[in-house]
Short mmCIF file of C-alpha atoms and ligand atoms in Angstrom, two decimals:
data_model
loop_
_atom_site.label_atom_id
_atom_site.label_comp_id
_atom_site.label_asym_id
_atom_site.label_seq_id
_atom_site.Cartn_x
_atom_site.Cartn_y
_atom_site.Cartn_z
CA UNK A 44 -9.54 6.49 -23.65
CA UNK A 45 -10.89 5.15 -20.83
CA UNK A 46 -10.89 1.06 -22.17
CA UNK A 47 -7.39 1.81 -23.81
CA UNK A 48 -5.32 -0.29 -21.45
CA UNK A 49 -7.89 -3.43 -22.01
CA UNK A 50 -7.59 -3.02 -25.60
CA UNK A 51 -3.76 -2.98 -25.54
CA UNK A 52 -4.36 -6.30 -23.84
CA UNK A 53 -6.48 -7.85 -26.29
CA UNK A 54 -3.99 -6.18 -29.23
CA UNK A 55 -1.35 -7.97 -28.03
CA UNK A 56 0.53 -4.93 -27.98
CA UNK A 57 2.64 -3.43 -25.04
CA UNK A 58 0.88 -1.31 -22.92
CA UNK A 59 2.58 2.87 -22.08
CA UNK A 60 2.42 2.09 -18.24
CA UNK A 61 3.25 5.53 -16.10
CA UNK A 62 4.44 4.43 -12.32
CA UNK A 63 4.26 7.22 -9.54
CA UNK A 64 6.31 7.07 -6.92
CA UNK A 65 8.36 4.76 -8.77
CA UNK A 66 11.49 4.35 -5.95
CA UNK A 67 9.21 3.53 -3.00
CA UNK A 68 8.64 -0.21 -2.08
CA UNK A 69 4.94 -0.86 -3.62
CA UNK A 70 6.28 1.14 -7.03
CA UNK A 71 9.22 -0.98 -7.32
CA UNK A 72 7.38 -4.29 -7.12
CA UNK A 73 5.02 -3.04 -9.39
CA UNK A 74 7.25 -2.56 -11.87
CA UNK A 75 8.24 -6.04 -11.51
CA UNK A 76 4.75 -7.15 -11.92
CA UNK A 77 4.03 -5.00 -15.15
CA UNK A 78 7.58 -5.95 -16.95
CA UNK A 79 6.46 -6.94 -19.94
CA UNK A 80 4.90 -3.57 -20.51
CA UNK A 81 6.26 -0.30 -21.34
CA UNK A 82 7.03 1.30 -18.14
CA UNK A 83 7.26 5.39 -17.68
CA UNK A 84 8.66 4.31 -13.79
CA UNK A 85 9.05 8.27 -11.97
CA UNK A 86 10.27 8.46 -8.88
CA UNK A 87 10.20 11.38 -6.62
CA UNK A 88 12.83 13.27 -7.96
CA UNK A 89 11.62 12.93 -11.60
CA UNK A 90 8.21 14.24 -10.57
CA UNK A 91 7.49 15.99 -7.49
CA UNK A 92 3.26 15.32 -8.42
CA UNK A 93 2.22 18.32 -5.97
CA UNK A 94 3.85 19.76 -9.55
CA UNK A 95 1.95 19.81 -12.97
CA UNK A 96 3.78 17.09 -15.33
CA UNK A 97 6.06 18.22 -17.81
CA UNK A 98 5.61 17.21 -21.40
CA UNK A 99 7.15 14.01 -21.42
CA UNK A 100 5.01 12.55 -18.82
CA UNK A 101 2.03 13.25 -21.24
CA UNK A 102 3.07 12.62 -24.37
CA UNK A 103 2.28 9.60 -26.04
CA UNK A 104 -0.56 8.18 -24.64
CA UNK A 105 -0.60 6.45 -21.15
CA UNK A 106 -2.55 2.73 -21.33
CA UNK A 107 -2.63 2.94 -17.44
CA UNK A 108 -0.82 5.10 -14.50
CA UNK A 109 -0.51 3.40 -11.25
CA UNK A 110 -0.39 5.94 -8.81
CA UNK A 111 1.77 4.42 -5.38
CA UNK A 112 3.24 8.72 -5.15
CA UNK A 113 2.20 9.56 -1.27
CA UNK A 114 3.12 11.57 1.77
CA UNK A 115 2.73 7.87 4.11
CA UNK A 116 4.66 9.01 7.04
CA UNK A 117 1.68 9.20 8.98
CA UNK A 118 3.03 10.50 12.48
CA UNK A 119 4.26 13.66 10.14
CA UNK A 120 1.00 14.03 8.76
CA UNK A 121 0.00 14.92 12.35
CA UNK A 122 2.37 17.55 12.26
CA UNK A 123 2.05 18.75 9.02
CA UNK A 124 -1.42 18.16 8.00
CA UNK A 125 -1.09 20.55 4.70
CA UNK A 126 2.07 18.96 3.69
CA UNK A 127 0.40 15.87 3.69
CA UNK A 128 -2.36 16.92 1.92
CA UNK A 129 -0.44 18.95 -0.58
CA UNK A 130 1.28 15.45 -1.66
CA UNK A 131 -1.91 13.28 -1.37
CA UNK A 132 -4.96 15.27 -2.47
CA UNK A 133 -3.29 17.75 -4.63
CA UNK A 134 -0.60 14.78 -6.09
CA UNK A 135 -3.64 12.66 -7.31
CA UNK A 136 -5.54 15.40 -8.76
CA UNK A 137 -2.84 16.42 -10.91
CA UNK A 138 -2.03 12.27 -11.65
CA UNK A 139 -6.10 11.99 -12.09
CA UNK A 140 -5.67 15.30 -14.88
CA UNK A 141 -4.12 12.84 -16.87
CA UNK A 142 -7.03 11.87 -18.17
CA UNK A 143 -5.32 8.05 -18.50
CA UNK A 144 -7.24 4.93 -16.84
CA UNK A 145 -5.80 5.23 -13.30
CA UNK A 146 -5.42 3.22 -10.26
CA UNK A 147 -4.89 4.77 -6.29
CA UNK A 148 -3.28 2.95 -3.79
CA UNK A 149 -5.58 3.94 -0.28
CA UNK A 150 -5.32 2.66 2.98
CA UNK A 151 -7.37 0.84 5.80
CA UNK A 152 -6.75 4.10 7.99
CA UNK A 153 -9.77 5.65 6.32
CA UNK A 154 -11.87 3.69 8.82
CA UNK A 155 -11.87 4.40 12.75
CA UNK A 156 -11.31 0.24 13.45
CA UNK A 157 -14.33 -0.16 15.74
CA UNK A 158 -15.94 -2.34 13.66
CA UNK A 159 -15.67 -6.16 15.05
CA UNK A 160 -16.50 -7.52 11.56
CA UNK A 161 -13.98 -7.32 8.51
CA UNK A 162 -14.48 -3.86 6.41
CA UNK A 163 -15.66 -4.32 3.30
CA UNK A 164 -15.83 -1.59 0.41
CA UNK A 165 -19.19 -0.27 1.31
CA UNK A 166 -18.82 0.49 4.93
CA UNK A 167 -18.63 3.69 5.78
CA UNK A 168 -15.47 5.62 6.45
CA UNK A 169 -14.68 7.79 9.29
CA UNK A 170 -10.32 8.18 9.36
CA UNK A 171 -9.24 8.93 12.87
CA UNK A 172 -5.59 10.76 11.43
CA UNK A 173 -4.61 13.29 9.42
CA UNK A 174 -2.50 10.68 6.95
CA UNK A 175 -6.31 8.52 6.95
CA UNK A 176 -8.17 12.19 6.03
CA UNK A 177 -5.65 12.83 3.31
CA UNK A 178 -6.07 9.42 1.49
CA UNK A 179 -9.99 9.77 2.01
CA UNK A 180 -9.77 12.83 -0.14
CA UNK A 181 -7.16 11.31 -2.39
CA UNK A 182 -10.24 8.64 -3.04
CA UNK A 183 -12.38 11.50 -4.02
CA UNK A 184 -9.48 13.66 -6.37
CA UNK A 185 -8.70 10.38 -8.23
CA UNK A 186 -12.26 10.89 -9.97
CA UNK A 187 -15.00 8.22 -9.90
CA UNK A 188 -13.26 6.23 -13.24
CA UNK A 189 -10.13 5.50 -11.10
CA UNK A 190 -9.70 1.61 -9.72
CA UNK A 191 -9.20 2.68 -6.04
CA UNK A 192 -7.46 -0.61 -4.49
CA UNK A 193 -7.75 -0.01 -0.97
CA UNK A 194 -4.53 -2.30 1.24
CA UNK A 195 -2.83 -2.12 4.65
CA UNK A 196 0.45 -2.90 6.26
CA UNK A 197 2.83 -2.80 3.26
CA UNK A 198 5.96 -4.86 3.36
CA UNK A 199 8.93 -5.19 0.97
CA UNK A 200 12.64 -6.05 0.57
CA UNK A 201 13.08 -2.22 0.17
CA UNK A 202 12.33 0.61 1.93
CA UNK A 203 10.79 1.49 5.12
CA UNK A 204 9.04 -1.22 6.64
CA UNK A 205 8.46 -2.91 9.80
CA UNK A 206 10.03 -6.41 8.39
CA UNK A 207 12.83 -4.24 7.29
CA UNK A 208 12.82 -2.70 10.93
CA UNK A 209 12.45 -5.86 13.05
CA UNK A 210 15.16 -7.73 11.69
CA UNK A 211 17.58 -4.72 12.62
CA UNK A 212 16.26 -4.40 16.35
CA UNK A 213 16.27 -8.68 16.18
CA UNK A 214 19.33 -8.51 15.35
CA UNK A 215 20.92 -6.09 17.94
CA UNK A 216 18.34 -6.49 20.92
CA UNK A 217 17.41 -9.37 22.98
CA UNK A 218 13.84 -7.75 23.64
CA UNK A 219 11.64 -5.11 21.60
CA UNK A 220 8.25 -3.82 22.81
CA UNK A 221 5.28 -4.18 20.10
CA UNK A 222 1.90 -3.14 19.74
CA UNK A 223 -0.24 -5.71 20.76
CA UNK A 224 -4.11 -4.25 20.07
CA UNK A 225 -4.21 -3.17 16.49
CA UNK A 226 -4.83 -5.84 14.34
CA UNK A 227 -4.28 -5.99 10.43
CA UNK A 228 -3.26 -7.43 7.35
CA UNK A 229 0.33 -7.12 6.81
CA UNK A 230 0.55 -7.30 3.43
CA UNK A 231 3.66 -8.22 0.89
CA UNK A 232 4.06 -5.72 -1.96
CA UNK A 233 4.75 -8.56 -4.55
CA UNK A 234 1.93 -10.03 -4.01
CA UNK A 235 -0.48 -6.91 -4.17
CA UNK A 236 0.97 -5.81 -7.18
CA UNK A 237 0.26 -9.07 -8.81
CA UNK A 238 -3.40 -8.66 -7.48
CA UNK A 239 -3.66 -5.07 -9.23
CA UNK A 240 -2.07 -6.40 -12.43
CA UNK A 241 -4.97 -9.32 -12.48
CA UNK A 242 -7.60 -5.95 -11.65
CA UNK A 243 -6.65 -4.45 -14.14
CA UNK A 244 -5.95 -6.94 -17.02
CA UNK A 245 -9.23 -8.79 -16.24
CA UNK A 246 -10.71 -5.40 -17.16
CA UNK A 247 -12.69 -5.94 -13.76
CA UNK A 248 -14.93 -2.13 -12.73
CA UNK A 249 -13.82 0.48 -11.28
CA UNK A 250 -14.44 1.86 -8.04
CA UNK A 251 -13.21 0.93 -4.52
CA UNK A 252 -11.53 -3.05 -4.35
CA UNK A 253 -10.42 -3.83 -0.66
CA UNK A 254 -6.73 -6.06 -1.95
CA UNK A 255 -5.34 -7.06 1.31
CA UNK A 256 -3.16 -10.79 2.35
CA UNK A 257 -5.49 -12.94 3.68
CA UNK A 258 -5.20 -13.56 7.76
CA UNK A 259 -4.50 -10.78 10.23
CA UNK A 260 -2.62 -10.28 13.12
CA UNK A 261 -1.37 -7.90 15.65
CA UNK A 262 1.90 -5.75 14.98
CA UNK A 263 3.53 -8.21 17.95
CA UNK A 264 2.08 -11.31 16.31
CA UNK A 265 3.64 -10.01 13.24
CA UNK A 266 7.09 -9.20 14.62
CA UNK A 267 7.14 -12.62 16.70
CA UNK A 268 6.67 -14.15 13.20
CA UNK A 269 9.20 -12.79 11.71
CA UNK A 270 12.14 -13.65 14.42
CA UNK A 271 10.89 -16.95 13.96
CA UNK A 272 11.13 -17.47 10.24
CA UNK A 273 14.72 -15.42 10.41
CA UNK A 274 15.91 -17.24 13.30
CA UNK A 275 16.53 -14.02 15.06
CA UNK A 276 16.69 -15.10 18.73
CA UNK A 277 14.67 -11.49 19.99
CA UNK A 278 11.70 -11.92 22.48
CA UNK A 279 8.80 -9.85 21.99
CA UNK A 280 7.53 -7.62 24.39
CA UNK A 281 3.68 -6.72 24.03
CA UNK A 282 2.47 -2.83 24.88
CA UNK A 283 -0.47 -0.97 24.22
CA UNK A 284 -0.72 1.62 21.87
CA UNK A 285 -1.22 4.07 24.73
CA UNK A 286 2.22 2.99 26.04
CA UNK A 287 3.77 3.30 22.86
CA UNK A 288 2.57 6.97 22.83
CA UNK A 289 2.73 7.81 19.05
CA UNK A 290 1.11 11.10 17.74
CA UNK A 291 -1.19 9.83 15.09
CA UNK A 292 -4.36 7.62 16.35
CA UNK A 293 -4.82 4.40 13.98
CA UNK A 294 -7.80 2.50 14.12
CA UNK A 295 -7.86 -1.04 16.51
CA UNK A 296 -9.49 -3.53 14.19
CA UNK A 297 -9.19 -2.67 10.60
CA UNK A 298 -9.30 -6.15 8.04
CA UNK A 299 -9.96 -5.28 4.80
CA UNK A 300 -12.18 -7.93 3.16
CA UNK A 301 -14.38 -7.44 -0.46
CA UNK A 302 -17.56 -8.19 -1.07
CA UNK A 303 -16.78 -7.81 -4.68
CA UNK A 304 -17.28 -10.34 -7.34
CA UNK A 305 -13.74 -11.61 -8.89
CA UNK A 306 -11.44 -9.65 -6.45
CA UNK A 307 -8.53 -10.59 -6.32
CA UNK A 308 -7.59 -13.06 -3.64
CA UNK A 309 -3.82 -12.71 -2.18
CA UNK A 310 -1.58 -15.45 -0.18
CA UNK A 311 -2.11 -15.41 3.50
CA UNK A 312 0.06 -12.85 5.31
CA UNK A 313 2.81 -15.30 6.80
CA UNK A 314 3.11 -16.59 3.02
CA UNK A 315 3.95 -12.83 2.46
CA UNK A 316 6.57 -12.88 4.95
CA UNK A 317 8.37 -15.95 3.47
CA UNK A 318 8.57 -14.51 -0.02
CA UNK A 319 9.80 -11.05 1.24
CA UNK A 320 12.66 -12.99 3.86
CA UNK A 321 13.22 -15.24 0.43
CA UNK A 322 13.91 -11.79 -1.37
CA UNK A 323 16.36 -10.86 1.18
CA UNK A 324 18.42 -13.66 1.80
CA UNK A 325 17.04 -14.23 5.42
CA UNK A 326 15.44 -17.58 5.53
N1 NAP B 1406 3.23 1.61 3.77
C1 NAP B 1406 1.83 1.06 4.07
O1 NAP B 1406 1.50 0.01 5.55
C2 NAP B 1406 0.10 1.39 3.16
C3 NAP B 1406 -0.59 0.84 3.46
C4 NAP B 1406 -1.36 0.68 2.86
C5 NAP B 1406 -1.64 2.15 2.05
N2 NAP B 1406 -0.38 2.55 1.43
C6 NAP B 1406 -0.50 3.12 0.50
O2 NAP B 1406 0.23 3.07 -0.85
C7 NAP B 1406 0.95 3.51 -1.47
C8 NAP B 1406 2.45 3.27 -1.40
O3 NAP B 1406 2.79 3.33 -0.32
P1 NAP B 1406 4.65 2.53 -0.07
O4 NAP B 1406 4.39 2.01 1.17
O5 NAP B 1406 5.02 2.09 -1.41
O6 NAP B 1406 5.05 3.92 0.36
P2 NAP B 1406 6.68 4.46 0.35
O7 NAP B 1406 7.74 3.13 -0.04
O8 NAP B 1406 6.99 5.42 1.54
O9 NAP B 1406 6.91 4.81 -0.90
C9 NAP B 1406 6.40 6.41 -1.72
C10 NAP B 1406 6.92 6.98 -2.74
O10 NAP B 1406 6.53 8.52 -2.82
C11 NAP B 1406 7.23 9.08 -2.99
N3 NAP B 1406 6.82 10.55 -2.73
C12 NAP B 1406 6.53 11.21 -1.56
N4 NAP B 1406 6.18 12.23 -2.21
C13 NAP B 1406 6.24 12.26 -3.46
C14 NAP B 1406 6.07 13.50 -4.25
N5 NAP B 1406 5.44 14.75 -4.04
N6 NAP B 1406 5.97 13.20 -5.79
C15 NAP B 1406 6.07 12.24 -5.99
N7 NAP B 1406 6.94 11.09 -5.19
C16 NAP B 1406 7.00 11.61 -4.06
C17 NAP B 1406 8.54 8.87 -2.10
O11 NAP B 1406 9.74 8.81 -2.04
P3 NAP B 1406 10.85 9.65 -1.25
O12 NAP B 1406 11.01 8.98 -0.54
O13 NAP B 1406 11.81 10.76 -1.84
O14 NAP B 1406 10.11 10.76 -0.39
C18 NAP B 1406 8.31 7.17 -1.68
O15 NAP B 1406 9.27 7.00 -3.09
C19 NAP B 1406 0.18 4.82 -0.91
O16 NAP B 1406 -0.54 5.31 -1.70
C20 NAP B 1406 0.48 4.10 0.63
O17 NAP B 1406 -0.21 5.53 1.21
C21 NAP B 1406 0.92 2.48 1.99
#
């Protein structure tokens, strides 16, 4: 079972791939990246991962599972950590119980952000938030044979994300206040999905992989780039995390880089931004 996906690639047959959270921004991008395969793309309403899978999910065998379903409301997790854990930890355990080759997605929020240099796979996690703790426990629930892809600051042409929010606010307002003391790697879901495909198609070893866009910036710098690329006449007022006053603490400096041989190298975040705006017809 463990090498079925690579066996399928070698045999030249279409793989049967389950995607959880298929309605989310990464789930949609993975459907595009793996469109040559036989996809079982399940949205929240098709399979709530806090429940055991129906027979139709497990019947017929699976060559690969791409598990994107998650509680991604970082501030909401502070108010309801058990609800977040039920989805992120319990859901991942249910997915791992399918016993198929598995990719799970994790986050830079497993780190505390106090390291000045970029975080690599062997760095010790120390999540600051309830969300980060559930994602770290989800990594354990995925089991030792999963690919654990840690990524950061995802955005795409669909769903709730910073780029879409800034495009809306930038059209409505003359100025927006944006945090300038958190630094990370804004990652376009289309680029991440291609990187994931590279990882599994090459049969890379399981375990933790850091896969995020090249380059780094603060949220305020990212907002300025969005307004510049989309030709929106809106100023960015740079504020601190304290001024914004969100419930969940976030890492101040969480740049993900890989120390592993053959790790997928994603394009720069600014190229990701341009690709996203092209998909939205905003450039
Ligand atoms: N977004 C980021 O910045 C970021 C950064 C690093 C890592 N990640 C990780 O990357 C993965 C994909 O994130 P994303 O940005 O694509 O998130 P997303 O757009 O919020 O998509 C997550 C999907 O999971 C679904 N879902 C929520 N609870 C579920 C449940 N109990 N059963 C089944 N589906 C459920 C959601 O459906 P509803 O909308 O109907 O609830 C949504 O379609 C997640 O593991 C996330 O933790 C995200």
